[in-house]
Amino acid sequence: MNGYQRVMKALRFEPSDRVAIIPELIQHNLEVAGQTHGAYSSDPNVMVQVILEGLKAYETDAVYVSSDNYLIVEAMGGKVRLPQDAPPVLLKTAVDCIEDAVELEPLDVTKGRIPVILEATRTLRKILGDEIFVKTCIDSAPFSAAAALLGPQEFMINLIDEPELCHDFLKICTESAIRYGLAAAKAGAHGLAFGDSASVLINRNMYQEFALPYAKQAIAALKEQTGLPVFYHVCGDTRHILDLMMETGADCVEIDSMVPMALAKETAAGRCAVEGNVSTIEAFYQGSAEDVIRETNAIIDLFGNQGGLILSSACEIPRHTKRENVRALTDAALNYPYKGGSA
């Protein structure tokens, strides 16, 4: 069984030969490949090289095509600086006020660095075929895209002061997410992923009004128009909105380490797969390979071999994480003693 097949089995709640593995590797792969973030973020050939070096080192079931959270902002008029060897830095938002935000045109996928992601996706799919799952990040779900385009503080203030204008703005961001996803699908992605981490900052009622409907709309459109699975990620402690995240229609909801995986499994209740959530800091970065293996085994214990789980880090693995700790995730999955043997 190959990596693509394992991921699809997990999403369909079907037994597999072992759990599917998709750690969130961006900056750590730069360490493995000996490349700079500036080159990686701006050159699709460097991005492909870095991703393939990580795949070779860790034998994951998928590659994660992603750079940073400012691609949509940059393409829609924001200013971004690319340091030589640090993540991109946002210098200026795309707009300064909600009145200007509602005048924005939806995303043009030919602008900014979005073509870098699309070309890297295209090349990786040609190289990997249907052996390894190509998971392409299309940046941000509508709510988080709006927060980035206008600035989080300004956007949050306007959720209260100008809610109708915010809804109009979120419609533009929804169309932008759909356009990006369609372009990534056309480039050859096997699955689409976006984050909505700004939504963890609002309460449950506000999430229901301003984040959930637009995430649902974008995900439904992408699934209908591409036939691809969609992954939805929110960083942090999402227990106050966890059940609502499962209502987005995402095929897989990604879980941070603040949320017990048992609770995530219970809340998902077969509506979607879950991905995660080996601790990024305590296990991977500060811990040992044994810590990673212990957390990994505990997660697999919860799910057994019935699908519904993609094993991953809780969030992006830091650049200078010990390589043996990252490798331990794969080794734990390979060596996990399923009761009664492997499938």
Tab-separated table of C-alpha atoms in Angstrom:
chain	number	residue	atom	x	y	z
A	1	MET	CA	0.000	0.000	0.000
A	2	ASN	CA	1.385	3.422	-0.873
A	3	GLY	CA	1.118	6.795	0.851
A	4	TYR	CA	-1.713	8.133	-1.267
A	5	GLN	CA	-3.758	5.007	-0.596
A	6	ARG	CA	-3.145	5.198	3.171
A	7	VAL	CA	-4.315	8.803	3.348
A	8	MET	CA	-7.441	8.065	1.357
A	9	LYS	CA	-8.191	5.002	3.514
A	10	ALA	CA	-7.944	7.197	6.618
A	11	LEU	CA	-10.315	9.784	5.153
A	12	ARG	CA	-12.811	7.059	4.214
A	13	PHE	CA	-12.667	5.318	7.629
A	14	GLU	CA	-11.222	2.152	6.146
A	15	PRO	CA	-8.556	-0.154	7.665
A	16	SER	CA	-5.045	0.162	6.311
A	17	ASP	CA	-1.694	-1.578	6.691
A	18	ARG	CA	-0.711	1.193	9.125
A	19	VAL	CA	-1.733	4.697	10.134
A	20	ALA	CA	-1.170	7.454	7.568
A	21	ILE	CA	1.528	10.019	8.458
A	22	ILE	CA	1.549	13.692	7.431
A	23	PRO	CA	3.716	15.758	9.808
A	24	GLU	CA	3.545	19.505	9.249
A	25	LEU	CA	6.996	20.122	7.834
A	26	ILE	CA	7.981	23.476	6.348
A	27	GLN	CA	10.870	25.158	8.143
A	28	HIS	CA	12.321	21.905	9.455
A	29	ASN	CA	12.662	20.649	5.897
A	30	LEU	CA	14.842	23.705	5.200
A	31	GLU	CA	17.231	22.424	7.860
A	32	VAL	CA	17.250	18.977	6.278
A	33	ALA	CA	17.853	20.347	2.777
A	34	GLY	CA	20.284	23.114	3.744
A	35	GLN	CA	18.230	25.809	2.018
A	36	THR	CA	17.138	29.310	2.967
A	37	HIS	CA	13.554	30.347	3.589
A	38	GLY	CA	13.874	33.234	1.154
A	39	ALA	CA	14.721	30.916	-1.722
A	40	TYR	CA	12.134	28.350	-0.681
A	41	SER	CA	9.345	30.925	-0.478
A	42	SER	CA	10.037	32.447	-3.880
A	43	ASP	CA	11.389	29.687	-6.140
A	44	PRO	CA	9.236	26.638	-6.949
A	45	ASN	CA	12.281	24.569	-7.891
A	46	VAL	CA	13.840	25.161	-4.477
A	47	MET	CA	10.504	24.420	-2.813
A	48	VAL	CA	10.270	21.091	-4.620
A	49	GLN	CA	13.858	20.178	-3.727
A	50	VAL	CA	13.298	20.976	-0.049
A	51	ILE	CA	10.048	19.022	0.127
A	52	LEU	CA	11.570	15.980	-1.567
A	53	GLU	CA	14.541	16.031	0.829
A	54	GLY	CA	12.103	15.920	3.733
A	55	LEU	CA	10.172	13.077	2.120
A	56	LYS	CA	13.378	11.092	1.673
A	57	ALA	CA	14.430	11.660	5.293
A	58	TYR	CA	11.115	10.838	6.958
A	59	GLU	CA	9.232	8.566	4.511
A	60	THR	CA	5.897	10.259	5.093
A	61	ASP	CA	2.716	9.376	3.249
A	62	ALA	CA	2.221	12.895	1.947
A	63	VAL	CA	4.106	16.024	1.055
A	64	TYR	CA	2.873	19.349	2.399
A	65	VAL	CA	3.150	22.187	-0.116
A	66	SER	CA	3.133	25.388	1.904
A	67	SER	CA	5.227	28.432	2.679
A	68	ASP	CA	3.577	31.058	4.906
A	69	ASN	CA	0.243	32.745	5.657
A	70	TYR	CA	0.747	35.897	3.614
A	71	LEU	CA	0.303	34.667	0.060
A	72	ILE	CA	-3.293	35.829	-0.304
A	73	VAL	CA	-2.530	39.164	1.374
A	74	GLU	CA	0.432	39.762	-0.931
A	75	ALA	CA	-1.475	38.799	-4.064
A	76	MET	CA	-4.343	41.138	-3.106
A	77	GLY	CA	-2.181	44.195	-2.490
A	78	GLY	CA	-0.302	43.726	0.779
A	79	LYS	CA	3.445	44.241	1.159
A	80	VAL	CA	5.620	41.303	2.230
A	81	ARG	CA	9.358	41.170	2.876
A	82	LEU	CA	11.283	37.948	2.242
A	83	PRO	CA	14.245	37.773	4.635
A	84	GLN	CA	17.119	35.659	3.420
A	85	ASP	CA	16.617	32.947	5.973
A	86	ALA	CA	13.511	33.606	8.046
A	87	PRO	CA	9.799	33.308	7.286
A	88	PRO	CA	8.206	36.073	5.204
A	89	VAL	CA	7.236	39.201	7.126
A	90	LEU	CA	4.059	41.209	6.516
A	91	LEU	CA	4.941	44.901	6.171
A	92	LYS	CA	1.560	46.288	5.171
A	93	THR	CA	-1.942	44.860	5.001
A	94	ALA	CA	-3.851	44.948	1.738
A	95	VAL	CA	-6.320	47.576	3.043
A	96	ASP	CA	-6.549	49.875	6.050
A	97	CYS	CA	-10.297	50.112	6.648
A	98	ILE	CA	-13.388	47.965	6.201
A	99	GLU	CA	-14.815	50.392	3.641
A	100	ASP	CA	-11.828	49.735	1.365
A	101	ALA	CA	-11.932	46.008	2.126
A	102	VAL	CA	-15.362	45.578	0.581
A	103	GLU	CA	-14.039	47.155	-2.641
A	104	LEU	CA	-11.307	44.543	-3.098
A	105	GLU	CA	-11.448	42.304	-6.119
A	106	PRO	CA	-11.310	38.578	-5.310
A	107	LEU	CA	-7.964	36.838	-5.554
A	108	ASP	CA	-6.109	36.667	-8.866
A	109	VAL	CA	-4.076	33.442	-8.632
A	110	THR	CA	-1.494	34.710	-11.134
A	111	LYS	CA	-0.280	37.413	-8.737
A	112	GLY	CA	2.279	37.437	-5.944
A	113	ARG	CA	3.871	34.159	-4.917
A	114	ILE	CA	0.790	32.008	-5.446
A	115	PRO	CA	2.282	30.745	-8.747
A	116	VAL	CA	5.204	29.397	-6.681
A	117	ILE	CA	2.839	27.128	-4.729
A	118	LEU	CA	0.978	26.107	-7.873
A	119	GLU	CA	4.121	25.301	-9.846
A	120	ALA	CA	5.598	23.333	-6.928
A	121	THR	CA	2.340	21.379	-6.698
A	122	ARG	CA	2.411	20.685	-10.424
A	123	THR	CA	6.009	19.469	-10.338
A	124	LEU	CA	5.557	17.298	-7.248
A	125	ARG	CA	2.493	15.617	-8.712
A	126	LYS	CA	4.459	14.826	-11.888
A	127	ILE	CA	7.297	13.351	-9.851
A	128	LEU	CA	5.241	11.503	-7.229
A	129	GLY	CA	2.218	10.528	-9.288
A	130	ASP	CA	-0.321	8.729	-7.136
A	131	GLU	CA	2.299	7.130	-4.876
A	132	ILE	CA	2.537	9.962	-2.347
A	133	PHE	CA	-0.380	12.226	-1.380
A	134	VAL	CA	0.185	15.850	-2.449
A	135	LYS	CA	-1.444	18.110	0.158
A	136	THR	CA	-1.410	21.731	-0.965
A	137	CYS	CA	-2.071	24.550	1.448
A	138	ILE	CA	-4.292	27.255	-0.043
A	139	ASP	CA	-3.382	29.649	2.743
A	140	SER	CA	-6.355	30.809	4.813
A	141	ALA	CA	-10.024	30.046	5.261
A	142	PRO	CA	-12.247	33.101	4.649
A	143	PHE	CA	-12.323	34.419	8.240
A	144	SER	CA	-8.560	34.259	8.681
A	145	ALA	CA	-7.960	35.671	5.213
A	146	ALA	CA	-10.115	38.667	6.132
A	147	ALA	CA	-8.172	39.169	9.360
A	148	ALA	CA	-4.877	39.082	7.479
A	149	LEU	CA	-6.008	41.366	4.644
A	150	LEU	CA	-7.360	44.086	6.961
A	151	GLY	CA	-5.262	43.380	10.043
A	152	PRO	CA	-6.550	41.254	12.939
A	153	GLN	CA	-7.246	44.104	15.355
A	154	GLU	CA	-9.042	46.256	12.789
A	155	PHE	CA	-11.081	43.305	11.554
A	156	MET	CA	-12.103	42.223	15.062
A	157	ILE	CA	-13.241	45.743	15.937
A	158	ASN	CA	-15.363	45.874	12.817
A	159	LEU	CA	-17.049	42.566	13.610
A	160	ILE	CA	-18.852	44.577	16.290
A	161	ASP	CA	-18.927	48.036	14.730
A	162	GLU	CA	-19.678	47.139	11.099
A	163	PRO	CA	-20.976	43.541	10.982
A	164	GLU	CA	-22.748	43.901	7.626
A	165	LEU	CA	-19.633	45.242	5.926
A	166	CYS	CA	-17.671	42.361	7.468
A	167	HIS	CA	-20.119	39.901	5.936
A	168	ASP	CA	-19.641	41.561	2.541
A	169	PHE	CA	-15.876	41.352	2.986
A	170	LEU	CA	-16.081	37.686	3.987
A	171	LYS	CA	-17.918	36.927	0.758
A	172	ILE	CA	-14.928	38.301	-1.175
A	173	CYS	CA	-12.577	36.190	0.933
A	174	THR	CA	-14.716	33.106	0.331
A	175	GLU	CA	-14.546	33.589	-3.420
A	176	SER	CA	-10.784	34.080	-3.102
A	177	ALA	CA	-10.354	30.807	-1.201
A	178	ILE	CA	-12.385	28.972	-3.826
A	179	ARG	CA	-10.314	30.432	-6.656
A	180	TYR	CA	-7.082	29.402	-4.958
A	181	GLY	CA	-8.375	25.902	-4.297
A	182	LEU	CA	-9.536	25.430	-7.879
A	183	ALA	CA	-6.116	26.504	-9.142
A	184	ALA	CA	-4.348	24.098	-6.761
A	185	ALA	CA	-6.607	21.261	-7.865
A	186	LYS	CA	-5.870	22.031	-11.506
A	187	ALA	CA	-2.156	21.986	-10.680
A	188	GLY	CA	-2.490	18.406	-9.433
A	189	ALA	CA	-3.060	18.507	-5.669
A	190	HIS	CA	-4.577	15.379	-4.148
A	191	GLY	CA	-5.990	17.390	-1.243
A	192	LEU	CA	-6.500	21.024	-0.249
A	193	ALA	CA	-5.737	22.506	3.154
A	194	PHE	CA	-6.362	25.874	4.728
A	195	GLY	CA	-6.030	27.341	8.182
A	196	ASP	CA	-8.484	29.397	10.186
A	197	SER	CA	-6.440	30.141	13.270
A	198	ALA	CA	-7.691	33.718	13.678
A	199	SER	CA	-11.097	32.238	14.461
A	200	VAL	CA	-9.841	30.803	17.766
A	201	LEU	CA	-9.738	34.405	19.034
A	202	ILE	CA	-13.492	34.902	18.877
A	203	ASN	CA	-16.238	33.396	21.005
A	204	ARG	CA	-18.546	30.590	19.960
A	205	ASN	CA	-21.428	32.834	18.891
A	206	MET	CA	-19.171	34.991	16.736
A	207	TYR	CA	-17.595	31.895	15.195
A	208	GLN	CA	-21.085	30.688	14.271
A	209	GLU	CA	-21.894	33.996	12.618
A	210	PHE	CA	-18.653	35.050	10.964
A	211	ALA	CA	-16.379	32.022	10.505
A	212	LEU	CA	-18.442	28.858	10.168
A	213	PRO	CA	-20.809	29.846	7.316
A	214	TYR	CA	-17.991	31.008	5.062
A	215	ALA	CA	-15.740	28.049	5.788
A	216	LYS	CA	-18.693	25.763	4.983
A	217	GLN	CA	-19.381	27.603	1.744
A	218	ALA	CA	-15.762	27.462	0.582
A	219	ILE	CA	-15.343	23.797	1.514
A	220	ALA	CA	-18.610	22.765	-0.128
A	221	ALA	CA	-17.706	24.566	-3.348
A	222	LEU	CA	-14.221	23.094	-3.457
A	223	LYS	CA	-15.413	19.558	-2.800
A	224	GLU	CA	-18.174	19.852	-5.372
A	225	GLN	CA	-16.028	21.433	-8.071
A	226	THR	CA	-12.810	19.445	-7.566
A	227	GLY	CA	-13.823	16.176	-5.914
A	228	LEU	CA	-10.799	16.544	-3.615
A	229	PRO	CA	-10.717	16.189	0.171
A	230	VAL	CA	-10.340	19.389	2.196
A	231	PHE	CA	-8.355	19.747	5.431
A	232	TYR	CA	-9.244	22.454	8.000
A	233	HIS	CA	-6.800	23.671	10.661
A	234	VAL	CA	-7.266	25.961	13.664
A	235	CYS	CA	-4.319	26.437	16.045
A	236	GLY	CA	-4.676	26.563	19.796
A	237	ASP	CA	-7.322	25.467	22.273
A	238	THR	CA	-10.413	25.015	20.121
A	239	ARG	CA	-12.595	23.168	22.620
A	240	HIS	CA	-15.181	25.976	22.636
A	241	ILE	CA	-15.732	25.555	18.863
A	242	LEU	CA	-14.601	21.981	18.293
A	243	ASP	CA	-18.032	20.620	17.413
A	244	LEU	CA	-18.589	23.536	15.024
A	245	MET	CA	-15.283	22.846	13.283
A	246	MET	CA	-16.615	19.367	12.571
A	247	GLU	CA	-19.632	20.997	10.878
A	248	THR	CA	-17.561	22.818	8.255
A	249	GLY	CA	-17.804	19.861	5.891
A	250	ALA	CA	-14.049	19.337	5.939
A	251	ASP	CA	-12.940	15.773	5.279
A	252	CYS	CA	-10.288	16.143	7.958
A	253	VAL	CA	-10.045	18.554	10.900
A	254	GLU	CA	-6.546	19.151	12.242
A	255	ILE	CA	-6.192	19.161	16.029
A	256	ASP	CA	-3.654	21.105	18.106
A	257	SER	CA	-2.103	19.588	21.223
A	258	MET	CA	-4.241	21.699	23.601
A	259	VAL	CA	-7.232	19.544	22.636
A	260	PRO	CA	-7.299	15.932	23.893
A	261	MET	CA	-7.411	13.596	20.926
A	262	ALA	CA	-10.017	11.445	22.671
A	263	LEU	CA	-12.317	14.466	22.762
A	264	ALA	CA	-11.606	15.203	19.091
A	265	LYS	CA	-12.473	11.645	18.116
A	266	GLU	CA	-15.655	11.675	20.180
A	267	THR	CA	-16.703	15.057	18.766
A	268	ALA	CA	-15.996	14.091	15.169
A	269	ALA	CA	-18.159	10.987	15.641
A	270	GLY	CA	-17.386	9.706	12.169
A	271	ARG	CA	-18.351	12.945	10.409
A	272	CYS	CA	-14.746	13.619	9.474
A	273	ALA	CA	-11.280	12.275	10.031
A	274	VAL	CA	-8.982	14.022	12.473
A	275	GLU	CA	-5.304	14.835	12.096
A	276	GLY	CA	-2.749	15.381	14.837
A	277	ASN	CA	-1.721	15.892	17.430
A	278	VAL	CA	1.729	14.922	18.770
A	279	SER	CA	2.922	17.939	20.751
A	280	THR	CA	5.028	20.249	18.611
A	281	ILE	CA	6.944	21.774	21.510
A	282	GLU	CA	6.896	19.336	24.436
A	283	ALA	CA	7.499	16.181	22.392
A	284	PHE	CA	9.144	17.146	19.111
A	285	TYR	CA	11.160	20.239	20.013
A	286	GLN	CA	11.922	19.891	23.719
A	287	GLY	CA	11.468	16.165	24.154
A	288	SER	CA	13.118	12.973	22.992
A	289	ALA	CA	12.359	10.346	20.394
A	290	GLU	CA	10.866	8.278	23.210
A	291	ASP	CA	8.469	11.122	24.033
A	292	VAL	CA	7.325	11.280	20.411
A	293	ILE	CA	6.840	7.517	20.292
A	294	ARG	CA	4.879	7.498	23.561
A	295	GLU	CA	2.492	10.227	22.372
A	296	THR	CA	2.178	8.600	18.962
A	297	ASN	CA	1.293	5.217	20.383
A	298	ALA	CA	-1.315	6.750	22.697
A	299	ILE	CA	-3.031	8.390	19.728
A	300	ILE	CA	-3.010	5.215	17.648
A	301	ASP	CA	-4.364	3.323	20.670
A	302	LEU	CA	-7.475	5.538	20.548
A	303	PHE	CA	-8.275	4.779	16.918
A	304	GLY	CA	-6.971	1.288	16.322
A	305	ASN	CA	-6.936	0.356	12.663
A	306	GLN	CA	-10.362	1.553	11.530
A	307	GLY	CA	-9.348	4.724	9.722
A	308	GLY	CA	-10.390	8.219	10.676
A	309	LEU	CA	-6.903	9.189	11.864
A	310	ILE	CA	-4.006	10.895	10.119
A	311	LEU	CA	-0.994	11.019	12.389
A	312	SER	CA	0.727	14.386	12.508
A	313	SER	CA	2.384	17.013	14.603
A	314	ALA	CA	-0.009	19.325	16.430
A	315	CYS	CA	1.262	22.231	14.339
A	316	GLU	CA	4.349	23.064	12.278
A	317	ILE	CA	7.502	21.361	13.549
A	318	PRO	CA	10.170	23.963	14.461
A	319	ARG	CA	13.187	24.232	12.203
A	320	HIS	CA	15.848	23.108	14.664
A	321	THR	CA	13.952	20.099	16.011
A	322	LYS	CA	16.192	17.064	16.404
A	323	ARG	CA	15.928	14.890	13.331
A	324	GLU	CA	15.666	11.706	15.365
A	325	ASN	CA	12.534	13.138	16.998
A	326	VAL	CA	10.874	13.778	13.650
A	327	ARG	CA	11.907	10.368	12.376
A	328	ALA	CA	10.423	8.814	15.523
A	329	LEU	CA	6.922	9.641	14.273
A	330	THR	CA	7.413	7.434	11.218
A	331	ASP	CA	9.168	4.718	13.186
A	332	ALA	CA	6.377	4.600	15.767
A	333	ALA	CA	3.760	4.207	13.042
A	334	LEU	CA	5.780	1.506	11.289
A	335	ASN	CA	6.322	-0.457	14.468
A	336	TYR	CA	2.952	-0.033	16.153
A	337	PRO	CA	1.703	-3.442	17.342
A	338	TYR	CA	-1.935	-3.542	16.279
A	339	LYS	CA	-3.870	-6.082	18.299
A	340	GLY	CA	-4.179	-9.183	16.218
A	341	GLY	CA	-1.458	-7.920	13.864
A	342	SER	CA	-1.577	-5.338	11.093
A	343	ALA	CA	-4.356	-5.164	8.569
